[in-house]
Amino acid sequence: MQKINTPICIIGAGPAGITTSLFLSKYKIHHVLVEAGSLPQDKVCGESFIGRVLHVLKEIDPKWENELYQERIIAKSHQVKGFWQQGAKQLSWDFSPKSTPFLKAKRSIFDSTLLKKAQESPYLTYYDRCQISTYNSMQDGVELVDKHSTIQINAQLVILSVGEQINQLNKLFTDYPSDGVPCLASRIYYSNPVYQDDSYASEIHFFNKPASHILYTTRLPDDSAMIEIFMVKSDAKKINFKLEDCLLNSIHQSQILSKRFSNADRIGKAHGKSILLGSYPRKLSDNRFLIAGSAMGSVHVFTGFGVGHAMRSGQLAAYWAFQSLTQKDYSAAYLSQYDKAIQSRFKFDFFIGKVLVLCVKYPKLFFLFSYSIFFIRMMFLRIILRFTPN
Ligand SMILES: Cc1cc2nc3c(=O)[nH]c(=O)nc-3n(C[C@H](O)[C@H](O)[C@H](O)COP(=O)(O)OP(=O)(O)OC[C@H]3O[C@@H](n4cnc5c(N)ncnc54)[C@H](O)[C@@H]3O)c2cc1C
């Protein structure tokens, strides 16, 4: 078995883990990043990110924004559109062109581009296909072993950026809370969709039948499009439809989407994912552990907060890891400062998360009077985006 000693080990190479690595390299700290799979990795995601992602990218390297834009890895949008009554009615909201745009990016490409950049650093040692399955707390660090027992990593501090993996976190921290609303999503890609204009507007399509659901569609920089259905799990169980069929049916029902996708070519199969819509930050630190990214319980698919949360929390985790290393203090008491930093940074997001969870738990709040409160929904979205801090 290969044995490695490192001050810091990051587990999981999603946006949270990679951002943590990029910032640790800025602090000139040697670290190891391990990933269970390998990148590029297909992840079910709305592929639309709030402006916070751009702010974090700029803080890593101000040149990247232009570079990623020129290489068509990201596209920008200053518009949100909402549709109801099968697309017969719509509301559109344009932001000021001076405001930070939404970003559109194919996750598999975005994540692997970030990883390539992180790998340029001499401070990073990266292992893929390395799923950590054993965590042993020792007096002088944490011993991590992968599931094939091929690698043993001894780290002073571990950053868990394993995504929505309650099972893993439950093994490590007893009674780890798993609040949130279980939801289901299914996603399809199309090439050659027909758009009426050049806009990369975020589009939300509301449907009430066979149960309340949302189609979220993202035009991607490589001229393809992603379309995703999102439904509360308890509703999905009641209907006599597979989620994918419901997605295709709703595309067909919508005046806008049926035109757009009628001659488009479907790429690959639909991919589904169950997801816990989060409302609350969970416990984020312990002796020699920090938790970053959606493992925090911060997935808000409606708002596009997920990747932004992941990257900003990765940056904060890197900062507190650096502090802890400098002070040689890896205690839960010292690392709880990271929890406080997250709470203070994401106060507004967590509040919105709670409201969203309430709306999803009690859909009548959200879908009350069906179409007539559509305007209120859009105003709600506007308020969220206006006040979310970077
Ligand atoms: C249906 C859906 C739609 C979404 N839409 C959006 C959206 O439009 N905009 C947005 O911003 N966010 C969206 N999100 C949320 C977004 O996908 C997540 O917030 C984001 O992926 C979190 O990044 P992360 O780095 O924390 O975790 P992940 O991206 O999940 O990465 C975690 C990584 O850890 C690895 N890993 C796990 N366990 C181990 C282990 N034991 N050892 C080694 N590696 C391990 C995994 O293989 C994985 O690569 C959506 C999520 C879903 C489910």
Short mmCIF file of C-alpha atoms and ligand atoms in Angstrom, two decimals:
data_model
loop_
_atom_site.label_atom_id
_atom_site.label_comp_id
_atom_site.label_asym_id
_atom_site.label_seq_id
_atom_site.Cartn_x
_atom_site.Cartn_y
_atom_site.Cartn_z
CA MET A 1 0.00 0.00 0.00
CA GLN A 2 1.25 3.47 -0.95
CA LYS A 3 1.69 5.74 2.12
CA ILE A 4 1.53 9.51 1.91
CA ASN A 5 1.93 12.25 4.53
CA THR A 6 0.37 15.61 3.87
CA PRO A 7 -0.63 18.64 5.94
CA ILE A 8 -4.05 18.76 4.25
CA CYS A 9 -6.14 16.24 2.36
CA ILE A 10 -9.20 17.36 0.40
CA ILE A 11 -11.71 14.62 -0.36
CA GLY A 12 -13.83 15.15 -3.48
CA ALA A 13 -12.94 17.04 -6.67
CA GLY A 14 -16.18 18.94 -7.29
CA PRO A 15 -16.24 22.75 -7.40
CA ALA A 16 -15.80 22.92 -3.60
CA GLY A 17 -12.75 20.64 -3.42
CA ILE A 18 -11.07 22.12 -6.50
CA THR A 19 -11.60 25.70 -5.28
CA THR A 20 -10.16 24.74 -1.89
CA SER A 21 -7.12 23.37 -3.71
CA LEU A 22 -6.72 26.51 -5.85
CA PHE A 23 -6.71 28.73 -2.74
CA LEU A 24 -4.39 26.43 -0.76
CA SER A 25 -1.94 26.71 -3.67
CA LYS A 26 -2.21 30.50 -3.39
CA TYR A 27 -1.22 30.11 0.29
CA LYS A 28 1.67 27.89 -0.89
CA ILE A 29 0.48 24.94 1.16
CA HIS A 30 1.20 21.42 -0.04
CA HIS A 31 -1.93 19.31 -0.12
CA VAL A 32 -3.49 16.18 -1.57
CA LEU A 33 -6.82 16.10 -3.46
CA VAL A 34 -8.53 12.74 -3.96
CA GLU A 35 -11.51 11.97 -6.17
CA ALA A 36 -13.58 8.78 -6.16
CA GLY A 37 -14.27 8.99 -9.91
CA SER A 38 -12.35 10.75 -12.64
CA LEU A 39 -12.95 14.01 -14.49
CA PRO A 40 -14.63 14.96 -16.80
CA GLN A 41 -17.56 13.61 -14.83
CA ASP A 42 -21.20 13.86 -15.82
CA LYS A 43 -23.22 15.52 -13.03
CA VAL A 44 -26.93 16.24 -13.09
CA CYS A 45 -27.06 19.99 -12.62
CA GLY A 46 -29.05 23.00 -13.88
CA GLU A 47 -25.71 24.33 -15.24
CA SER A 48 -26.65 27.89 -14.44
CA PHE A 49 -24.66 29.61 -11.70
CA ILE A 50 -25.18 32.83 -9.80
CA GLY A 51 -22.64 35.63 -10.17
CA ARG A 52 -20.80 34.56 -7.01
CA VAL A 53 -19.01 31.97 -9.16
CA LEU A 54 -17.58 34.75 -11.31
CA HIS A 55 -16.46 36.68 -8.21
CA VAL A 56 -14.60 33.64 -6.85
CA LEU A 57 -13.02 32.96 -10.26
CA LYS A 58 -11.81 36.57 -10.41
CA GLU A 59 -10.33 36.27 -6.92
CA ILE A 60 -8.37 33.20 -8.02
CA ASP A 61 -7.15 34.80 -11.24
CA PRO A 62 -8.65 37.93 -12.84
CA LYS A 63 -7.66 36.68 -16.31
CA TRP A 64 -9.79 33.55 -16.16
CA GLU A 65 -13.16 35.22 -16.81
CA ASN A 66 -12.13 36.36 -20.27
CA GLU A 67 -10.21 33.17 -21.01
CA LEU A 68 -13.16 30.90 -20.14
CA TYR A 69 -15.51 33.14 -22.07
CA GLN A 70 -13.31 33.18 -25.19
CA GLU A 71 -12.91 29.39 -25.05
CA ARG A 72 -16.71 29.09 -24.83
CA ILE A 73 -16.56 27.26 -21.51
CA ILE A 74 -18.83 29.85 -19.94
CA ALA A 75 -21.57 32.03 -21.39
CA LYS A 76 -23.13 35.00 -19.60
CA SER A 77 -26.70 36.08 -19.16
CA HIS A 78 -28.48 39.08 -17.70
CA GLN A 79 -31.98 37.77 -18.17
CA VAL A 80 -34.40 35.48 -16.35
CA LYS A 81 -37.59 34.31 -18.01
CA GLY A 82 -40.52 32.51 -16.48
CA PHE A 83 -43.24 30.73 -18.45
CA TRP A 84 -46.63 29.35 -17.47
CA GLN A 85 -49.80 28.10 -19.14
CA GLN A 86 -47.73 25.81 -21.37
CA GLY A 87 -45.57 28.75 -22.43
CA ALA A 88 -48.53 30.90 -23.51
CA LYS A 89 -47.66 33.46 -20.85
CA GLN A 90 -44.27 34.70 -19.87
CA LEU A 91 -42.52 37.22 -17.71
CA SER A 92 -39.05 38.37 -18.48
CA TRP A 93 -36.69 40.25 -16.25
CA ASP A 94 -33.57 41.97 -17.53
CA PHE A 95 -30.75 42.89 -15.16
CA SER A 96 -28.56 45.87 -15.72
CA PRO A 97 -25.70 44.87 -18.04
CA LYS A 98 -23.40 46.29 -15.37
CA SER A 99 -24.54 43.73 -12.78
CA THR A 100 -22.73 40.41 -12.33
CA PRO A 101 -24.19 37.97 -14.87
CA PHE A 102 -25.47 34.45 -14.41
CA LEU A 103 -23.01 31.97 -15.86
CA LYS A 104 -23.98 29.06 -18.10
CA ALA A 105 -21.54 26.19 -18.37
CA LYS A 106 -21.59 22.47 -18.94
CA ARG A 107 -20.64 21.09 -15.54
CA SER A 108 -18.42 18.30 -16.83
CA ILE A 109 -16.36 20.84 -18.81
CA PHE A 110 -16.40 23.55 -16.14
CA ASP A 111 -15.22 21.22 -13.35
CA SER A 112 -12.50 19.61 -15.43
CA THR A 113 -11.22 23.01 -16.63
CA LEU A 114 -10.94 24.15 -13.00
CA LEU A 115 -9.17 20.91 -12.11
CA LYS A 116 -6.64 21.33 -14.94
CA LYS A 117 -5.85 24.80 -13.63
CA ALA A 118 -5.48 23.48 -10.07
CA GLN A 119 -3.12 20.77 -11.33
CA GLU A 120 -0.74 23.40 -12.71
CA SER A 121 0.27 24.09 -9.11
CA PRO A 122 3.35 22.34 -7.67
CA TYR A 123 1.58 22.34 -4.27
CA LEU A 124 -1.12 19.88 -5.37
CA THR A 125 -0.85 16.10 -5.56
CA TYR A 126 -3.98 14.69 -7.18
CA TYR A 127 -5.30 11.13 -7.15
CA ASP A 128 -8.40 10.10 -9.06
CA ARG A 129 -10.30 6.79 -8.83
CA CYS A 130 -9.50 6.92 -5.15
CA GLN A 131 -12.56 6.59 -2.96
CA ILE A 132 -11.77 7.14 0.70
CA SER A 133 -13.69 4.65 2.79
CA THR A 134 -11.84 4.53 6.12
CA TYR A 135 -11.16 7.44 8.41
CA ASN A 136 -9.12 6.78 11.56
CA SER A 137 -8.52 9.59 14.00
CA MET A 138 -4.98 9.28 15.38
CA GLN A 139 -3.22 11.38 17.99
CA ASP A 140 -1.13 13.17 15.37
CA GLY A 141 -3.58 13.37 12.48
CA VAL A 142 -6.17 11.47 10.50
CA GLU A 143 -5.43 8.26 8.63
CA LEU A 144 -7.41 7.83 5.42
CA VAL A 145 -7.54 4.63 3.40
CA ASP A 146 -9.23 4.09 0.03
CA LYS A 147 -11.73 1.29 -0.56
CA HIS A 148 -9.22 -0.92 -2.42
CA SER A 149 -6.61 -0.42 0.32
CA THR A 150 -4.09 0.81 -2.25
CA ILE A 151 -3.37 4.16 -0.65
CA GLN A 152 -3.04 5.40 2.92
CA ILE A 153 -2.96 9.14 3.51
CA ASN A 154 -1.94 10.66 6.84
CA ALA A 155 -3.16 14.25 7.08
CA GLN A 156 -3.09 16.91 9.77
CA LEU A 157 -6.40 18.25 8.55
CA VAL A 158 -9.10 16.83 6.28
CA ILE A 159 -11.47 18.87 4.14
CA LEU A 160 -14.57 16.92 3.23
CA SER A 161 -16.04 18.18 -0.02
CA VAL A 162 -17.81 14.95 -0.90
CA GLY A 163 -21.07 16.51 -2.16
CA GLU A 164 -24.51 15.47 -0.94
CA GLN A 165 -23.29 12.32 0.81
CA ILE A 166 -25.21 12.15 4.05
CA ASN A 167 -24.29 8.47 4.46
CA GLN A 168 -20.60 9.23 4.49
CA LEU A 169 -21.02 12.16 6.84
CA ASN A 170 -23.24 10.11 9.13
CA LYS A 171 -20.48 7.55 9.49
CA LEU A 172 -18.08 10.23 10.62
CA PHE A 173 -20.25 12.47 12.74
CA THR A 174 -22.94 10.86 14.84
CA ASP A 175 -26.49 12.15 14.44
CA TYR A 176 -25.58 14.25 11.45
CA PRO A 177 -28.75 16.16 10.59
CA SER A 178 -30.30 15.55 7.19
CA ASP A 179 -33.05 18.10 7.03
CA GLY A 180 -34.35 19.27 3.68
CA VAL A 181 -36.93 18.11 1.18
CA PRO A 182 -36.26 15.00 -0.91
CA CYS A 183 -36.72 15.91 -4.58
CA LEU A 184 -36.05 14.23 -7.90
CA ALA A 185 -34.52 15.58 -11.06
CA SER A 186 -33.99 14.17 -14.52
CA ARG A 187 -31.99 15.81 -17.27
CA ILE A 188 -31.57 15.57 -21.07
CA TYR A 189 -29.15 17.29 -23.46
CA TYR A 190 -30.08 18.33 -27.00
CA SER A 191 -27.88 19.52 -29.84
CA ASN A 192 -29.09 22.04 -32.44
CA PRO A 193 -32.01 23.54 -30.53
CA VAL A 194 -33.66 26.47 -32.31
CA TYR A 195 -33.55 29.73 -30.36
CA GLN A 196 -35.27 32.90 -31.53
CA ASP A 197 -32.49 35.19 -30.28
CA ASP A 198 -28.91 35.19 -28.99
CA SER A 199 -29.91 35.31 -25.34
CA TYR A 200 -28.68 32.81 -22.76
CA ALA A 201 -31.60 33.71 -20.46
CA SER A 202 -32.30 31.45 -17.51
CA GLU A 203 -35.68 29.89 -18.19
CA ILE A 204 -38.10 28.40 -15.69
CA HIS A 205 -41.24 26.72 -17.00
CA PHE A 206 -43.97 26.01 -14.45
CA PHE A 207 -46.40 23.10 -14.90
CA ASN A 208 -49.23 21.90 -12.70
CA LYS A 209 -50.01 18.53 -14.28
CA PRO A 210 -49.75 15.62 -13.62
CA ALA A 211 -48.24 17.19 -10.47
CA SER A 212 -46.52 20.50 -9.78
CA HIS A 213 -43.16 20.53 -11.47
CA ILE A 214 -40.63 22.82 -13.03
CA LEU A 215 -38.65 22.50 -16.23
CA TYR A 216 -35.42 24.40 -16.11
CA THR A 217 -33.60 24.87 -19.36
CA THR A 218 -30.10 26.16 -19.97
CA ARG A 219 -28.61 27.11 -23.30
CA LEU A 220 -24.97 26.05 -23.21
CA PRO A 221 -21.93 27.73 -24.75
CA ASP A 222 -21.27 24.75 -27.06
CA ASP A 223 -24.63 25.34 -28.84
CA SER A 224 -26.35 22.48 -27.06
CA ALA A 225 -29.07 22.85 -24.45
CA MET A 226 -29.86 21.14 -21.19
CA ILE A 227 -33.39 20.62 -19.99
CA GLU A 228 -34.20 19.32 -16.56
CA ILE A 229 -37.35 18.40 -14.71
CA PHE A 230 -37.60 18.95 -11.01
CA MET A 231 -40.30 17.45 -8.79
CA VAL A 232 -40.81 16.83 -5.07
CA LYS A 233 -40.26 13.11 -4.42
CA SER A 234 -43.59 12.57 -2.66
CA ASP A 235 -45.42 14.03 -5.72
CA ALA A 236 -43.35 11.97 -8.14
CA LYS A 237 -44.36 8.80 -6.27
CA LYS A 238 -48.06 9.64 -6.65
CA ILE A 239 -48.08 10.07 -10.42
CA ASN A 240 -48.22 7.27 -12.87
CA PHE A 241 -45.31 8.53 -14.93
CA LYS A 242 -41.62 8.00 -15.09
CA LEU A 243 -39.92 11.33 -14.49
CA GLU A 244 -38.27 11.20 -17.90
CA ASP A 245 -41.65 10.65 -19.62
CA CYS A 246 -43.09 13.55 -17.69
CA LEU A 247 -40.17 15.71 -18.90
CA LEU A 248 -40.72 14.74 -22.55
CA ASN A 249 -44.46 15.22 -22.22
CA SER A 250 -44.10 18.70 -20.75
CA ILE A 251 -41.66 19.70 -23.52
CA HIS A 252 -44.29 18.55 -26.00
CA GLN A 253 -47.05 20.49 -24.19
CA SER A 254 -45.13 23.75 -24.10
CA GLN A 255 -45.54 26.07 -27.10
CA ILE A 256 -42.01 27.43 -26.65
CA LEU A 257 -40.15 24.21 -25.88
CA SER A 258 -41.88 22.02 -28.46
CA LYS A 259 -40.79 24.41 -31.23
CA ARG A 260 -37.30 24.72 -29.88
CA PHE A 261 -36.62 21.02 -29.53
CA SER A 262 -38.78 19.49 -32.28
CA ASN A 263 -35.85 19.19 -34.73
CA ALA A 264 -33.11 19.06 -32.13
CA ASP A 265 -31.12 15.88 -31.62
CA ARG A 266 -31.20 14.25 -28.27
CA ILE A 267 -27.73 13.52 -26.88
CA GLY A 268 -27.43 10.35 -24.84
CA LYS A 269 -29.85 9.13 -22.21
CA ALA A 270 -31.75 11.01 -19.53
CA HIS A 271 -29.91 11.05 -16.23
CA GLY A 272 -31.75 11.25 -12.96
CA LYS A 273 -30.74 12.20 -9.47
CA SER A 274 -32.42 12.37 -6.11
CA ILE A 275 -31.56 15.42 -4.14
CA LEU A 276 -32.18 16.85 -0.69
CA LEU A 277 -33.19 20.45 -1.09
CA GLY A 278 -31.25 22.04 1.74
CA SER A 279 -32.22 24.82 4.04
CA TYR A 280 -29.77 24.86 6.85
CA PRO A 281 -26.03 24.64 7.19
CA ARG A 282 -25.14 21.50 9.07
CA LYS A 283 -22.24 21.09 11.45
CA LEU A 284 -19.24 22.15 9.39
CA SER A 285 -16.21 21.40 11.52
CA ASP A 286 -14.81 19.03 14.10
CA ASN A 287 -11.38 18.01 15.39
CA ARG A 288 -9.18 18.00 12.25
CA PHE A 289 -12.20 18.20 9.88
CA LEU A 290 -13.82 20.91 7.79
CA ILE A 291 -16.84 20.36 5.54
CA ALA A 292 -17.30 22.38 2.34
CA GLY A 293 -19.65 22.51 -0.64
CA SER A 294 -23.02 20.85 -0.92
CA ALA A 295 -22.04 18.51 1.92
CA MET A 296 -22.96 21.59 4.00
CA GLY A 297 -26.60 20.91 3.13
CA SER A 298 -26.80 23.95 0.93
CA VAL A 299 -28.24 22.76 -2.36
CA HIS A 300 -30.80 25.21 -3.71
CA VAL A 301 -31.48 24.15 -7.24
CA PHE A 302 -34.09 26.82 -7.92
CA THR A 303 -31.71 29.65 -7.34
CA GLY A 304 -28.49 28.34 -8.85
CA PHE A 305 -26.77 28.85 -5.50
CA GLY A 306 -25.15 25.38 -5.44
CA VAL A 307 -21.89 25.84 -7.33
CA GLY A 308 -21.51 29.38 -5.96
CA HIS A 309 -21.90 28.03 -2.41
CA ALA A 310 -19.46 25.25 -3.14
CA MET A 311 -16.77 27.56 -4.49
CA ARG A 312 -17.12 30.26 -1.83
CA SER A 313 -17.15 27.70 1.00
CA GLY A 314 -14.08 26.06 -0.60
CA GLN A 315 -12.32 29.40 -0.45
CA LEU A 316 -13.26 29.86 3.22
CA ALA A 317 -12.23 26.29 4.04
CA ALA A 318 -8.81 26.95 2.47
CA TYR A 319 -8.43 30.11 4.53
CA TRP A 320 -9.29 28.40 7.83
CA ALA A 321 -7.15 25.41 6.96
CA PHE A 322 -4.24 27.79 6.36
CA GLN A 323 -4.90 29.53 9.70
CA SER A 324 -5.17 26.25 11.55
CA LEU A 325 -1.90 25.02 10.04
CA THR A 326 -0.11 28.25 10.89
CA GLN A 327 -1.38 28.14 14.50
CA LYS A 328 -0.90 24.34 14.69
CA ASP A 329 -4.36 24.19 16.21
CA TYR A 330 -6.64 21.58 14.65
CA SER A 331 -9.15 21.48 17.51
CA ALA A 332 -12.90 21.61 17.03
CA ALA A 333 -12.96 24.83 19.07
CA TYR A 334 -10.48 26.58 16.78
CA LEU A 335 -12.03 25.27 13.57
CA SER A 336 -15.51 26.36 14.65
CA GLN A 337 -14.44 29.80 13.42
CA TYR A 338 -14.99 28.39 9.95
CA ASP A 339 -18.64 27.63 10.86
CA LYS A 340 -19.04 31.23 11.99
CA ALA A 341 -17.48 32.55 8.78
CA ILE A 342 -19.88 30.44 6.70
CA GLN A 343 -22.89 31.49 8.78
CA SER A 344 -22.04 35.11 8.40
CA ARG A 345 -21.27 34.90 4.66
CA PHE A 346 -24.33 32.85 3.74
CA LYS A 347 -26.83 34.31 6.21
CA PHE A 348 -29.11 35.57 3.48
CA ASP A 349 -28.77 32.40 1.36
CA PHE A 350 -29.72 30.19 4.29
CA PHE A 351 -32.72 32.35 5.02
CA ILE A 352 -33.84 32.02 1.38
CA GLY A 353 -33.12 28.29 1.60
CA LYS A 354 -35.51 27.99 4.54
CA VAL A 355 -38.21 29.90 2.68
CA LEU A 356 -37.74 27.70 -0.39
CA VAL A 357 -37.95 24.55 1.68
CA LEU A 358 -41.18 25.83 3.22
CA CYS A 359 -42.60 26.53 -0.24
CA VAL A 360 -41.64 23.08 -1.44
CA LYS A 361 -42.92 21.35 1.71
CA TYR A 362 -46.18 23.28 1.50
CA PRO A 363 -46.55 23.77 -2.24
CA LYS A 364 -49.79 25.68 -1.80
CA LEU A 365 -47.67 28.54 -0.51
CA PHE A 366 -45.78 28.53 -3.77
CA PHE A 367 -48.39 27.35 -6.18
CA LEU A 368 -51.30 29.05 -4.40
CA PHE A 369 -53.87 30.29 -6.92
CA SER A 370 -51.70 28.71 -9.51
CA TYR A 371 -51.00 31.13 -12.35
CA SER A 372 -52.08 34.36 -10.72
CA ILE A 373 -49.20 34.45 -8.29
CA PHE A 374 -46.70 33.85 -11.00
CA PHE A 375 -45.73 37.49 -10.80
CA ILE A 376 -45.05 37.10 -7.07
CA ARG A 377 -42.78 34.14 -7.78
CA MET A 378 -40.78 36.19 -10.23
CA MET A 379 -40.57 39.12 -7.78
CA PHE A 380 -39.35 36.64 -5.16
CA LEU A 381 -36.60 35.48 -7.49
CA ARG A 382 -35.70 39.08 -8.21
CA ILE A 383 -35.36 39.86 -4.49
CA ILE A 384 -33.22 36.77 -3.95
CA LEU A 385 -30.83 37.71 -6.71
CA ARG A 386 -30.71 41.38 -5.76
CA PHE A 387 -29.69 40.77 -2.15
CA THR A 388 -27.49 37.67 -2.35
CA PRO A 389 -24.00 38.74 -1.28
CA ASN A 390 -20.98 37.67 -3.32
C1 LIG B 1 -30.69 18.29 -10.07
C2 LIG B 1 -29.72 19.29 -9.61
C3 LIG B 1 -29.67 20.54 -10.23
C4 LIG B 1 -28.75 21.48 -9.81
N1 LIG B 1 -28.70 22.68 -10.44
C5 LIG B 1 -27.79 23.61 -10.08
C6 LIG B 1 -27.66 24.83 -10.79
O1 LIG B 1 -28.34 25.09 -11.77
N2 LIG B 1 -26.74 25.71 -10.35
C7 LIG B 1 -25.92 25.47 -9.28
O2 LIG B 1 -25.11 26.33 -8.94
N3 LIG B 1 -26.00 24.30 -8.61
C8 LIG B 1 -26.91 23.38 -8.97
N4 LIG B 1 -26.98 22.18 -8.31
C9 LIG B 1 -26.13 21.97 -7.15
C10 LIG B 1 -24.70 21.65 -7.55
O3 LIG B 1 -24.66 20.55 -8.43
C11 LIG B 1 -23.90 21.33 -6.28
O4 LIG B 1 -24.12 22.37 -5.36
C12 LIG B 1 -22.41 21.22 -6.56
O5 LIG B 1 -22.14 20.10 -7.36
C13 LIG B 1 -21.68 21.09 -5.24
O6 LIG B 1 -20.32 20.93 -5.48
P1 LIG B 1 -19.45 20.05 -4.46
O7 LIG B 1 -18.05 20.23 -4.88
O8 LIG B 1 -19.83 20.39 -3.08
O9 LIG B 1 -19.95 18.56 -4.66
P2 LIG B 1 -19.94 17.61 -5.94
O10 LIG B 1 -19.93 18.38 -7.20
O11 LIG B 1 -21.00 16.62 -5.71
O12 LIG B 1 -18.51 16.89 -5.84
C14 LIG B 1 -18.22 15.98 -4.82
C15 LIG B 1 -17.16 15.03 -5.34
O13 LIG B 1 -16.70 14.23 -4.27
C16 LIG B 1 -16.43 12.94 -4.77
N5 LIG B 1 -16.47 12.01 -3.62
C17 LIG B 1 -17.55 11.70 -2.87
N6 LIG B 1 -17.20 10.84 -1.89
C18 LIG B 1 -15.86 10.60 -2.03
C19 LIG B 1 -14.93 9.81 -1.34
N7 LIG B 1 -15.29 9.06 -0.29
N8 LIG B 1 -13.64 9.78 -1.76
C20 LIG B 1 -13.25 10.53 -2.82
N9 LIG B 1 -14.10 11.32 -3.52
C21 LIG B 1 -15.39 11.35 -3.13
C22 LIG B 1 -17.54 12.70 -5.78
O14 LIG B 1 -17.17 11.71 -6.72
C23 LIG B 1 -17.68 14.08 -6.40
O15 LIG B 1 -16.93 14.24 -7.58
C24 LIG B 1 -27.88 21.19 -8.73
C25 LIG B 1 -27.91 19.94 -8.12
C26 LIG B 1 -28.80 19.00 -8.56
C27 LIG B 1 -28.81 17.66 -7.90
#
